[in-house]
Amino acid sequence: MSLTEFDLIKRYFEVEPPRQAINQLGIGDDCALLQVPSGCQVALTCDTMVENVHFFSGADPESLGHKLLAVNLSDLAAMGAEPFAATLALTLPRIDESWLTAFCRGFFSLAKLHKVDLIGGDTTSGPLTLTVQAFGIIQQGAALLRSNAEPGDGIFISGEIGNAGLGLKILKGYTCSDATSMLNCLDKPQPRIAQGLALRHKASACIDISDGLTADLNHILEASNVGASIYWEKLPLSPPVSAYIEESGDWLMPLTAGDDYELCFTAPTTMIDELPAGSICIGEITAESGLRLYRDGCLQSLTRKGYEHFA
Amino acid sequence: MSLTEFDLIKRYFEVEPPRQAINQLGIGDDCALLQVPSGCQVALTCDTMVENVHFFSGADPESLGHKLLAVNLSDLAAMGAEPFAATLALTLPRIDESWLTAFCRGFFSLAKLHKVDLIGGDTTSGPLTLTVQAFGIIQQGAALLRSNAEPGDGIFISGEIGNAGLGLKILKGYTCSDATSMLNCLDKPQPRIAQGLALRHKASACIDISDGLTADLNHILEASNVGASIYWEKLPLSPPVSAYIEESGDWLMPLTAGDDYELCFTAPTTMIDELPAGSICIGEITAESGLRLYRDGCLQSLTRKGYEHFA
């Protein structure tokens, strides 16, 4: 390959100038420049995906491009921020043009959907490692933090959980009739941007479910210094996940599997009628600390945690 | 090691709350939040360092922590921006506490010097890959771009070049009496923040020398659609670099070696008296395109370029 780093950037990444007014300068200088509207804050987040850790070697590059951006946009959604830009740090073992073309198709189609400009990054050679930093805008004081949940608040999730977890089991050999849609949940999660925006001034706390419901809800509980009771029967499960649990007895899976990228949020009961359509109440915040799970009316032990690096 | 990802973040990275008012929220939620003063823009940049590509396996972790932040701050300097924050995406093969302690010592001592808060990031397991994103603030319209150099402008550099290149040769076996200081230039470059700030409203174009003077000056020439003449005898070279050239005949080295992280900038001749102390004029911008190098009054051929990934 005689394509240099600069050729590569021009051919794949510097494809069009920024469209959002806030992005005053994009790729091509020492820095990008942002012009932030007054009264607004910038929300920013950063997620890395590593070959053989976050995805299998040989994974579909179009899905990777999508998911890499999606997991970052999901953090903006959890803050109630509106995306406007991203940077991409790409470490590649070699220049593989068909891989890059597919990767960019996945990345840029999601970027276009959410009006995200690619404004910078770095391209280096090395083991396949992908880092995105995503930027969103939010009115001052409107950000959805993890730290404001109050006893009595309801606990909600924005949609089904466990589908991505089942997708991972399918990759590892489990068979079911809805395999394609479960794999799609794993490979192409949709960041809940619209739901996050709709939750501003309504939710008291919010997080996205990346590491598993219990692990992520625990972050809210710790940050807010509260506890929670949740009810297994209220969890929104898809028919394939219900069938898997019936078959395997593994009813903890939807609580501990990661990668769903739904939002988990809390809201005062007075707000229930104003929450986005599809919000499912799964329990309530308590003054008593700790996370209690009830199933068939019985308190269950919760020992399995979410995914841990370096475990 | 039973240290989890979250323990690791708390022990090493979430060490103190942000000090800069612009950083309204740091590590610990889905996103960090920036409150940008009105009339200002945010400059942001992103650089990755990969083991066995940007540094040798077993490299001193304190130097790595310093250099990783320094190369990013250098991009802010080249824009004339004042640093205020950084994020860190760290991919580590394992948790090695003595490595992390030394890495953080290098990173945070430079961060403190330049009032940079660490406001976010990601920690993952995998081959050693380090990405920093750095953020600076700059008054609207004051950013030093690459694109405004004009024929007749002088070309300047902020200090000696070739020292880091000689450091690399020392690592590979070259011996000289000043080895320690040359290795220090390679391992612990100092971002030219003060010089960048002093160049606002004075320099017409600016870049930092990361890939080698000729490669980086060429970026200014291309972006500004101009050419340049530079004079080898005007290059500021340290005694060890001069000695190396005398000995080896390799007079192209200071022009093509990377990692110096001095600023290369252009300025109208009317501005010469107002430039920061230590600015060295090495040539002038021309309407005729191309980069011409003169040595002993003779035009030289410039075929060797800067460092290229994927070459």
XYZ file of C-alpha atoms in Angstrom, chain B residues 141-300:
160
model
C -10.804 35.129 15.720
C -7.390 34.886 17.400
C -6.538 31.268 16.481
C -3.246 30.775 14.625
C -4.193 28.834 11.495
C -1.910 27.234 8.926
C -3.620 28.986 6.072
C -2.704 32.676 6.356
C 0.986 32.827 5.435
C 1.677 35.535 2.823
C 4.576 36.042 0.376
C 7.202 38.213 2.052
C 6.458 36.876 5.563
C 9.453 35.654 7.507
C 9.607 32.001 8.576
C 10.564 31.444 12.209
C 11.114 28.627 14.634
C 10.822 28.900 18.374
C 14.008 27.015 19.250
C 16.533 24.338 18.354
C 15.643 21.511 16.007
C 17.271 18.124 15.609
C 17.820 17.456 19.318
C 15.023 14.880 19.538
C 16.237 13.304 16.289
C 19.702 12.994 17.767
C 18.136 11.518 20.928
C 16.594 8.788 18.784
C 19.982 8.074 17.192
C 21.495 7.813 20.677
C 18.806 5.275 21.624
C 19.861 3.311 18.561
C 23.536 3.329 19.513
C 25.095 6.697 18.540
C 27.333 8.000 21.279
C 27.998 11.617 22.231
C 28.951 13.560 25.322
C 25.604 15.356 25.711
C 23.504 12.204 25.453
C 21.381 12.930 28.526
C 20.163 16.320 27.373
C 19.435 15.037 23.851
C 17.461 12.078 25.240
C 15.605 14.513 27.439
C 14.567 16.520 24.365
C 13.186 13.295 22.859
C 11.488 11.986 26.002
C 10.268 15.155 27.702
C 9.491 17.789 25.079
C 8.160 21.075 26.480
C 5.049 22.356 24.714
C 5.600 25.976 23.660
C 2.400 27.283 25.262
C 3.773 30.690 26.293
C 5.246 31.256 22.824
C 1.949 30.279 21.156
C 0.012 32.712 23.341
C 2.544 35.463 22.589
C 2.143 34.890 18.840
C -1.581 35.705 18.735
C -2.288 38.714 16.476
C 1.383 38.610 15.384
C 2.048 35.361 13.514
C 0.251 34.848 10.204
C 0.473 31.028 10.335
C 1.749 28.494 12.843
C 2.293 24.744 13.244
C 4.189 22.603 15.714
C 7.132 20.570 14.474
C 6.132 16.991 15.211
C 6.906 15.252 11.905
C 10.033 17.229 10.988
C 10.529 20.840 9.867
C 10.198 20.287 6.119
C 7.090 18.087 6.441
C 5.389 20.490 8.826
C 6.403 23.675 7.011
C 4.989 22.058 3.867
C 1.591 21.863 5.607
C 1.670 25.655 6.049
C 2.723 26.145 2.423
C -0.070 23.919 1.120
C -2.743 25.401 3.368
C -1.660 28.969 2.514
C -1.027 28.231 -1.175
C 2.469 29.738 -1.101
C 6.087 28.591 -1.278
C 9.199 29.173 0.832
C 12.942 29.596 0.761
C 14.854 28.494 3.836
C 18.572 28.720 4.599
C 20.400 25.856 6.238
C 22.962 28.143 7.883
C 20.158 29.921 9.774
C 18.855 26.767 11.476
C 19.341 26.895 15.245
C 21.329 23.743 16.014
C 22.693 22.640 19.368
C 26.428 21.832 19.659
C 25.728 18.046 19.823
C 23.619 18.218 16.637
C 26.290 20.305 14.879
C 28.924 17.789 15.990
C 26.795 14.886 14.760
C 26.394 16.529 11.341
C 30.103 17.315 11.086
C 30.890 13.707 11.893
C 28.247 12.001 9.758
C 27.593 14.454 6.941
C 23.865 13.955 7.621
C 22.894 17.624 7.393
C 19.307 16.785 6.456
C 18.653 15.238 9.874
C 17.444 18.396 11.688
C 15.104 19.143 8.782
C 13.500 15.729 8.618
C 13.624 14.277 12.149
C 10.400 14.640 14.106
C 9.522 15.062 17.774
C 11.091 18.480 18.391
C 7.759 20.160 19.238
C 9.096 23.631 18.599
C 6.728 26.006 16.801
C 7.273 26.911 13.152
C 5.482 30.123 12.259
C 5.340 32.919 9.740
C 4.994 36.642 10.437
C 5.051 39.853 8.420
C 8.413 41.639 8.574
C 6.700 44.530 10.396
C 6.086 42.185 13.336
C 9.683 41.030 13.810
C 10.366 43.245 16.823
C 7.249 41.982 18.597
C 7.928 38.250 18.327
C 8.725 36.208 21.452
C 12.367 36.157 22.538
C 14.212 33.231 21.012
C 12.346 33.283 17.687
C 14.809 32.460 14.910
C 14.226 33.547 11.299
C 15.180 30.742 8.908
C 13.774 32.040 5.621
C 10.832 33.667 3.907
C 7.524 32.854 2.287
C 7.434 33.209 -1.516
C 4.663 33.514 -4.070
C 6.407 30.764 -6.050
C 5.183 27.418 -4.740
C 7.415 24.682 -3.354
C 9.934 24.554 -0.538
C 13.478 25.544 -1.515
C 16.408 24.883 0.786
C 19.712 26.721 0.315
C 22.988 25.510 1.796
C 26.297 27.243 1.102
C 24.276 29.448 -1.285
C 23.250 26.429 -3.396
C 19.731 25.081 -3.895
C 19.522 21.577 -2.403
